[in-house]
Coordinates of C-alpha atoms and ligand atoms in Angstrom, one line a residue:
M1 CA -1.9 15.9 12.1
N2 CA -0.2 12.5 12.0
T3 CA 3.4 12.3 10.9
L4 CA 5.4 9.2 10.1
L5 CA 9.2 9.2 10.4
V6 CA 11.0 6.4 8.6
G7 CA 14.6 5.5 8.1
A8 CA 15.5 5.7 4.5
Q9 CA 18.7 3.6 4.7
W10 CA 19.8 0.6 6.7
G11 CA 18.9 2.1 10.1
D12 CA 20.9 4.3 12.4
E13 CA 20.0 7.4 10.4
G14 CA 19.7 9.5 13.6
K15 CA 15.9 9.0 13.9
G16 CA 16.0 9.3 17.7
K17 CA 17.3 12.8 17.6
I18 CA 15.0 13.9 14.9
V19 CA 12.0 12.4 16.8
D20 CA 13.2 14.3 19.9
V21 CA 13.3 17.6 17.9
L22 CA 9.9 17.0 16.2
T23 CA 8.3 16.0 19.5
E24 CA 8.1 19.6 20.5
Q25 CA 5.3 20.0 17.9
H26 CA 3.5 16.7 18.8
D27 CA 1.3 15.4 21.6
A28 CA 2.3 11.8 21.3
V29 CA 5.0 9.5 19.9
V30 CA 4.3 5.9 18.8
R31 CA 6.7 3.0 18.2
A32 CA 5.1 0.4 15.9
Q33 CA 7.6 -2.2 14.9
G34 CA 10.9 -3.9 15.9
G35 CA 12.0 -4.3 19.5
N36 CA 15.1 -3.7 21.5
N37 CA 17.2 -4.4 18.5
A38 CA 16.8 -0.7 17.9
G39 CA 18.9 1.9 19.7
H40 CA 18.0 5.5 19.5
T41 CA 20.5 7.9 21.0
V42 CA 19.3 11.3 22.2
W43 CA 21.4 14.1 23.9
V44 CA 19.5 16.5 26.1
G45 CA 22.0 19.1 27.3
P46 CA 25.0 17.2 28.7
R47 CA 22.9 14.0 29.3
K48 CA 23.0 11.1 26.9
Y49 CA 20.0 8.7 26.6
V50 CA 20.0 5.5 24.6
L51 CA 16.4 4.2 24.2
H52 CA 15.7 0.8 22.8
L53 CA 11.9 0.3 23.1
V54 CA 10.5 3.4 24.8
P55 CA 9.7 6.1 22.2
S56 CA 12.2 9.0 22.2
G57 CA 9.2 11.3 23.1
I58 CA 9.6 10.2 26.7
L59 CA 12.3 12.9 27.1
R60 CA 9.7 15.7 26.7
P61 CA 7.6 15.8 29.9
D62 CA 4.3 16.6 28.1
C63 CA 4.5 13.9 25.5
L64 CA 2.5 10.7 25.6
C65 CA 4.4 7.6 24.4
L66 CA 2.8 4.4 22.9
I67 CA 4.4 1.1 22.0
G68 CA 2.1 -0.4 19.4
H69 CA 1.0 -4.0 18.6
G70 CA 3.5 -4.4 15.8
T71 CA 6.5 -4.3 18.1
V72 CA 8.0 -7.2 19.9
I73 CA 8.7 -6.6 23.6
D74 CA 11.3 -8.2 25.9
P75 CA 9.5 -7.4 29.2
L76 CA 12.6 -7.7 31.3
A77 CA 14.5 -5.3 29.0
L78 CA 11.6 -2.9 28.8
A79 CA 11.1 -2.9 32.6
G80 CA 14.8 -2.2 32.9
E81 CA 14.6 0.7 30.5
I82 CA 11.6 2.2 32.3
K83 CA 13.4 1.8 35.7
A84 CA 16.5 3.5 34.3
L85 CA 14.4 6.4 33.2
H86 CA 12.8 6.7 36.6
R87 CA 16.3 6.8 38.2
R88 CA 17.1 9.8 35.9
G89 CA 14.0 11.6 37.1
I90 CA 11.8 10.9 34.1
N91 CA 8.2 10.1 34.9
T92 CA 6.5 7.4 32.8
K93 CA 3.3 6.8 34.8
G94 CA 0.2 7.9 32.8
R95 CA 2.5 8.8 29.9
L96 CA 3.6 5.4 28.6
F97 CA 1.2 2.8 27.1
I98 CA 2.1 -0.7 25.9
S99 CA -0.1 -2.6 23.5
D100 CA -1.7 -5.7 25.0
R101 CA -1.3 -7.3 21.5
A102 CA 2.5 -6.8 21.2
H103 CA 4.3 -10.1 21.1
L104 CA 6.8 -11.0 23.9
V105 CA 10.4 -11.8 23.3
M106 CA 11.2 -14.9 25.4
P107 CA 14.6 -16.2 26.5
Y108 CA 14.2 -19.1 24.1
H109 CA 13.9 -16.7 21.2
R110 CA 17.4 -15.4 22.0
V111 CA 18.7 -19.0 22.1
L112 CA 17.1 -19.7 18.7
D113 CA 18.5 -16.4 17.3
L114 CA 22.0 -17.1 18.4
G115 CA 21.8 -20.8 17.6
R116 CA 20.7 -20.2 14.0
E117 CA 23.4 -17.5 13.5
A118 CA 26.1 -19.9 14.8
A119 CA 24.8 -22.7 12.6
A120 CA 24.6 -20.4 9.5
K121 CA 28.4 -20.2 9.2
G122 CA 29.1 -18.2 5.9
K123 CA 25.4 -17.1 5.7
K124 CA 25.0 -15.3 9.0
I125 CA 22.6 -12.3 9.0
G126 CA 24.6 -10.5 11.6
T127 CA 21.5 -10.1 13.9
T128 CA 21.6 -8.1 17.1
G129 CA 21.1 -11.4 19.0
R130 CA 18.0 -10.0 20.7
G131 CA 15.7 -12.8 19.6
I132 CA 13.7 -10.5 17.2
G133 CA 13.5 -12.9 14.2
P134 CA 12.3 -16.0 16.2
T135 CA 9.7 -13.8 18.1
Y136 CA 8.2 -12.6 14.8
N137 CA 8.5 -16.2 13.6
D138 CA 6.3 -17.4 16.5
K139 CA 3.9 -14.6 15.9
A140 CA 3.4 -15.7 12.3
S141 CA 3.2 -19.3 13.4
R142 CA 0.5 -18.3 15.9
V143 CA 2.3 -19.8 18.9
G144 CA 3.5 -16.5 20.4
L145 CA 2.8 -14.9 23.8
R146 CA 1.6 -11.3 24.0
A147 CA 1.9 -8.5 26.4
G148 CA -1.7 -9.0 27.5
D149 CA -0.7 -12.5 28.7
L150 CA 1.4 -10.9 31.3
L151 CA -1.8 -9.8 33.1
D152 CA -2.8 -13.3 34.1
A153 CA -0.1 -15.1 36.0
D154 CA -1.8 -18.5 35.9
H155 CA -2.4 -18.3 32.2
L156 CA 1.2 -17.0 31.6
T157 CA 2.7 -19.8 33.7
A158 CA 0.8 -22.5 31.7
S159 CA 1.7 -20.9 28.4
I160 CA 5.4 -20.6 29.2
R161 CA 5.5 -24.3 30.4
A162 CA 3.9 -25.5 27.2
R163 CA 6.0 -23.5 24.9
V164 CA 9.3 -24.2 26.7
K165 CA 8.6 -27.9 26.3
E166 CA 8.2 -27.6 22.5
V167 CA 11.2 -25.3 22.1
N168 CA 13.5 -27.5 24.2
V169 CA 12.8 -30.4 21.8
L170 CA 14.1 -28.3 18.9
A171 CA 17.0 -26.9 20.9
K172 CA 18.1 -30.4 21.9
H173 CA 17.9 -31.6 18.3
H174 CA 20.3 -28.8 17.2
G175 CA 22.5 -29.1 20.3
W176 CA 21.7 -25.6 21.4
D177 CA 21.2 -24.5 25.1
T178 CA 17.8 -25.5 26.6
V179 CA 15.8 -23.1 28.8
H180 CA 14.2 -23.7 32.1
S181 CA 10.6 -22.6 32.7
P182 CA 10.7 -22.0 36.5
R183 CA 13.2 -19.1 36.1
I184 CA 11.3 -17.7 33.1
I185 CA 8.0 -17.9 35.0
I186 CA 9.5 -16.0 38.1
D187 CA 11.1 -13.3 35.9
Y188 CA 8.1 -12.8 33.5
C189 CA 5.5 -12.8 36.3
A190 CA 7.6 -10.1 38.1
A191 CA 8.0 -8.1 34.9
G192 CA 4.3 -8.5 34.3
R193 CA 3.4 -7.0 37.7
F194 CA 5.7 -4.1 37.0
L195 CA 4.4 -3.5 33.4
A196 CA 0.7 -4.1 34.1
P197 CA -0.3 -0.5 34.7
Y198 CA 1.1 0.4 31.2
I199 CA -0.6 -2.4 29.2
T200 CA -3.7 -1.3 27.2
D201 CA -5.2 -1.3 23.8
T202 CA -2.9 1.3 22.1
A203 CA -4.7 1.2 18.7
L204 CA -7.9 2.4 20.4
K205 CA -5.9 5.1 22.3
I206 CA -4.4 6.3 19.0
N207 CA -7.8 6.4 17.5
T208 CA -9.1 8.5 20.4
L209 CA -6.2 10.9 20.3
T210 CA -6.6 11.3 16.5
A211 CA -10.3 12.0 16.9
R212 CA -9.5 14.7 19.5
G213 CA -7.2 16.4 16.9
K214 CA -4.0 15.5 18.8
K215 CA -0.7 15.5 16.8
I216 CA 1.0 12.1 16.7
L217 CA 4.4 11.2 15.5
F218 CA 5.1 7.6 14.5
E219 CA 8.7 6.7 15.1
G220 CA 10.1 4.1 12.7
A221 CA 12.8 1.8 13.9
Q222 CA 15.6 0.3 11.7
G223 CA 15.4 1.5 8.1
T224 CA 13.7 0.9 4.7
L225 CA 16.5 -1.5 3.4
L226 CA 16.0 -3.7 6.5
D227 CA 12.3 -4.1 5.7
I228 CA 11.4 -7.8 5.6
D229 CA 9.6 -7.3 2.2
C230 CA 11.4 -4.4 0.5
G231 CA 14.8 -4.6 2.0
T232 CA 18.0 -6.5 1.0
Y233 CA 16.5 -9.9 1.9
P234 CA 17.6 -12.1 3.6
Y235 CA 19.9 -9.5 5.2
V236 CA 17.0 -7.7 6.8
T237 CA 15.2 -7.5 10.1
S238 CA 11.9 -9.4 10.6
S239 CA 9.4 -6.5 10.5
N240 CA 8.0 -3.9 8.1
T241 CA 10.2 -0.9 8.6
T242 CA 8.5 1.2 5.9
A243 CA 5.8 3.8 6.3
A244 CA 3.0 1.2 5.7
G245 CA 4.5 -0.9 8.6
L246 CA 3.9 2.1 10.9
C247 CA 0.2 1.9 10.1
T248 CA -0.2 -1.9 10.5
G249 CA 2.0 -1.9 13.6
S250 CA 0.0 0.8 15.4
G251 CA -3.6 0.6 14.1
L252 CA -3.4 4.0 12.5
P253 CA -5.7 3.9 9.5
P254 CA -3.7 4.8 6.3
N255 CA -6.1 7.6 5.4
R256 CA -5.1 9.4 8.7
V257 CA -1.5 9.9 7.6
D258 CA -0.7 13.5 6.9
K259 CA 3.0 13.6 6.3
I260 CA 5.9 11.2 5.8
I261 CA 9.4 12.3 6.7
G262 CA 12.4 10.2 5.6
A263 CA 15.5 10.3 7.9
L264 CA 18.7 10.1 6.0
K265 CA 22.3 10.1 7.0
A266 CA 24.7 12.3 4.9
Y267 CA 26.6 9.1 4.1
T268 CA 25.5 5.4 4.5
S269 CA 26.1 2.9 7.2
R270 CA 25.0 -0.6 8.0
V271 CA 25.6 -3.1 10.8
G272 CA 25.5 -6.8 10.2
E273 CA 26.1 -8.7 7.0
G274 CA 24.7 -8.2 3.5
P275 CA 25.4 -6.3 0.3
F276 CA 26.5 -2.6 0.5
P277 CA 27.4 -1.3 -3.0
T278 CA 28.8 2.0 -1.9
E279 CA 30.8 0.6 1.0
A280 CA 34.1 2.6 1.5
P281 CA 36.4 1.2 4.2
D282 CA 38.5 4.3 4.2
L283 CA 35.5 6.4 5.1
A284 CA 34.6 3.9 7.8
D285 CA 38.2 4.2 9.2
L286 CA 37.9 8.0 9.3
L287 CA 34.5 8.0 11.0
H288 CA 35.6 5.3 13.6
A289 CA 38.8 7.3 14.3
L290 CA 36.5 10.3 15.1
G291 CA 34.6 8.0 17.6
R292 CA 31.5 7.8 15.3
E293 CA 29.5 4.9 13.9
F294 CA 29.5 2.3 16.7
G295 CA 26.1 0.6 17.2
A296 CA 23.9 1.9 20.0
T297 CA 22.6 -1.5 20.8
T298 CA 25.5 -3.8 20.3
G299 CA 28.5 -1.4 20.2
R300 CA 29.6 -3.1 16.9
P301 CA 31.5 -0.8 14.5
R302 CA 29.2 0.1 11.7
R303 CA 30.2 -0.4 8.0
C304 CA 30.3 2.9 6.2
G305 CA 30.1 4.1 2.7
W306 CA 28.9 6.9 0.3
L307 CA 25.4 8.0 -0.1
D308 CA 23.5 5.7 -2.4
A309 CA 20.8 7.5 -4.4
V310 CA 19.7 4.3 -6.1
L311 CA 18.6 2.9 -2.8
L312 CA 17.3 6.3 -1.6
R313 CA 15.1 6.8 -4.6
Y314 CA 13.7 3.3 -3.9
A315 CA 13.0 4.4 -0.3
V316 CA 11.3 7.6 -1.6
A317 CA 9.1 5.5 -3.9
I318 CA 7.9 2.8 -1.5
N319 CA 7.5 5.1 1.6
G320 CA 6.0 8.1 -0.3
I321 CA 8.5 10.4 1.4
D322 CA 7.3 14.0 1.4
E323 CA 10.5 15.5 2.9
F324 CA 13.9 14.5 4.2
A325 CA 15.6 15.2 7.5
I326 CA 19.4 14.8 7.0
T327 CA 21.7 14.0 9.9
N328 CA 25.4 13.7 10.4
L329 CA 26.3 16.3 7.8
D330 CA 29.2 17.2 10.1
G331 CA 30.6 13.7 9.6
L332 CA 31.7 14.8 6.1
D333 CA 33.4 18.0 7.3
T334 CA 37.0 17.0 6.7
L335 CA 36.6 15.4 3.3
P336 CA 38.0 17.0 0.2
V337 CA 35.7 15.0 -2.1
I338 CA 32.3 13.4 -1.5
N339 CA 30.6 10.8 -3.7
I340 CA 27.0 10.1 -4.4
A341 CA 26.0 6.9 -6.3
T342 CA 23.4 7.8 -8.9
A343 CA 23.2 4.4 -10.7
Y344 CA 24.7 0.9 -10.7
R345 CA 26.4 -1.0 -13.5
L346 CA 25.6 -4.7 -13.6
R347 CA 26.9 -7.0 -16.3
G348 CA 27.1 -4.2 -18.9
K349 CA 23.7 -2.7 -18.0
T350 CA 22.9 0.5 -16.1
L351 CA 20.4 0.2 -13.3
T352 CA 18.5 3.0 -11.5
A353 CA 16.7 0.8 -9.1
P354 CA 18.1 -2.0 -6.8
P355 CA 17.7 -5.6 -8.2
A356 CA 15.7 -8.0 -6.0
A357 CA 18.3 -10.9 -6.2
I358 CA 20.9 -10.5 -3.5
E359 CA 23.6 -12.0 -5.7
D360 CA 22.9 -9.2 -8.3
L361 CA 23.1 -6.5 -5.6
Y362 CA 26.4 -7.9 -4.5
A363 CA 27.7 -7.6 -8.1
C364 CA 26.5 -4.0 -8.7
Q365 CA 29.2 -1.4 -9.2
P366 CA 28.1 2.1 -8.2
V367 CA 28.3 5.0 -10.7
Y368 CA 29.4 8.1 -8.8
Q369 CA 28.7 11.8 -9.1
T370 CA 31.5 13.6 -7.3
C371 CA 30.9 16.8 -5.2
E372 CA 33.6 19.0 -3.7
G373 CA 33.9 18.8 0.0
W374 CA 33.7 22.0 2.3
Q375 CA 36.5 21.1 4.7
S376 CA 35.3 23.2 7.5
D377 CA 33.5 22.7 10.8
T378 CA 29.7 22.8 10.5
T379 CA 28.8 21.8 14.0
K380 CA 28.2 25.4 15.2
I381 CA 26.1 26.4 12.2
R382 CA 22.5 27.1 12.9
S383 CA 20.9 27.9 9.5
F384 CA 21.1 26.7 5.9
N385 CA 22.4 30.0 4.6
Q386 CA 25.4 29.9 7.1
L387 CA 26.5 26.5 5.7
P388 CA 29.7 26.6 3.5
P389 CA 28.8 26.9 -0.2
N390 CA 30.0 23.4 -1.0
A391 CA 27.8 21.9 1.7
R392 CA 24.8 23.8 0.3
A393 CA 25.7 22.5 -3.2
Y394 CA 25.9 18.9 -1.8
L395 CA 22.4 19.2 -0.3
R396 CA 20.9 20.9 -3.4
A397 CA 22.5 18.2 -5.6
L398 CA 20.9 15.5 -3.4
E399 CA 17.5 17.2 -3.5
Q400 CA 17.7 17.2 -7.3
I401 CA 18.8 13.5 -7.6
L402 CA 16.1 12.4 -5.1
G403 CA 13.3 14.7 -6.2
V404 CA 12.5 15.5 -2.5
N405 CA 13.3 18.6 -0.5
I406 CA 15.5 18.4 2.6
K407 CA 13.6 20.3 5.3
T408 CA 15.7 19.5 8.4
I409 CA 19.4 19.5 8.8
S410 CA 21.4 18.1 11.7
V411 CA 25.0 18.9 12.3
G412 CA 25.6 17.2 15.7
P413 CA 23.9 15.1 18.3
R414 CA 22.4 17.9 20.4
R415 CA 18.9 19.4 20.1
E416 CA 20.2 22.8 19.2
Q417 CA 22.4 21.4 16.4
T418 CA 19.3 21.2 14.2
F419 CA 17.8 23.7 11.8
H420 CA 15.1 23.8 9.1
T421 CA 15.4 25.1 5.6
Ligands
IMP1 P1 17.7 -8.4 14.0 O1 16.7 -7.3 13.8 O2 18.4 -8.4 15.3 O3 17.1 -9.7 13.6 O4 18.9 -8.2 13.0 C1 18.7 -8.3 11.5 C2 19.6 -7.2 10.8 O5 19.0 -5.9 11.1 C3 21.0 -7.2 11.2 O6 21.8 -6.8 10.1 C4 21.1 -6.0 12.3 O7 22.3 -5.5 12.4 C5 20.1 -5.1 11.6 N1 19.4 -4.2 12.6 C6 18.5 -4.5 13.5 N2 18.1 -3.4 14.2 C7 18.9 -2.4 13.8 C8 19.0 -1.0 14.1 O8 18.3 -0.5 15.0 N3 19.9 -0.3 13.4 C9 20.7 -0.8 12.4 N4 20.6 -2.1 12.1 C10 19.7 -2.9 12.8

């Protein structure tokens, strides 16, 4: 049984927590795209964990965790994350596997990321500054270094020297910081020695696990609307964040996918720049005042708005979502009225799917269906039938609009604040 979990919005749908809950029924969890631009927050009892590259399954002692070849890995950040887990008593030896084909994020990728953003002035993407775009750029240009290169110090040293030379020419041309290979070589060789026992062919491992009938959960990072092909381009990340991306990024054959779950927040948020038709600054103010909606990776306040069924229907279509897990329902607890955008108006026309041109999406006006709020605390509720009638009506309305059942509901950050319908 192989299950894919994808974000149905612009990321931060609470996937880390849903993965943590679903992991109870799985033998292994796989990350297949993105890098440490992702931030998955999981609470286990009183302890908070923020994971960036390591799959959230690491918090369940019996679960295997794999980081597939579609990811991009900052080896220093990953080594730091693993050491932090060890300090908190979590064992990773024999449980964590890193693809030898995953591309490495290098210090010069961060320089290029930040340099391009600074030069973009009014056209910034609002990236996380982690060097993700330039790393995927090098991968596509076939000049990248991969995790397997960490295993041979001489080869790694020569590759770093050659690439740094090229990149510094570009950096000097633009007036950006240059980087120095001796420091990078020392740091990356050390990280390579630390990570070596974890590096393997994860695609083959997934294949073997599948053949043995093991249950694997594939944990998407970011969300559908940040997908490099289907998202709100150019305000997207540089990988395929959709269900298909989990196959290409892990080596899971598409005919071995059994179920696709969409993670969805009860409202919408996005970090970084780009169009957001249902953006509602008042809702953002309310959520920020409650201490919610600050980025797990960068700490940036997230932009917030109403649920957008136009974008969600698109996410259902291109991912093939079989069921939804909804999170942060409790974020709406105090509101008297809740909106759901069911269509857009654009220059006198009604649209039920998002336009490709970014200028058109900026010009779209949402058409709202209004639901009555429930104005009561849902955080202690543990079953669908205990939810206030207006909360149930909101969820039922959503299911009708999206044509997909909501099977999992989350009313708080903790494991126990989750129930199934
Ligand atoms: P990058 O992935 O750092 O290149 O950033 C590109 C865009 O994706 C920016 O708008 C980021 O804010 C957004 N982004 C990247 N990772 C995440 C995430 O995990 N959650 C939400 N947004 C993200």
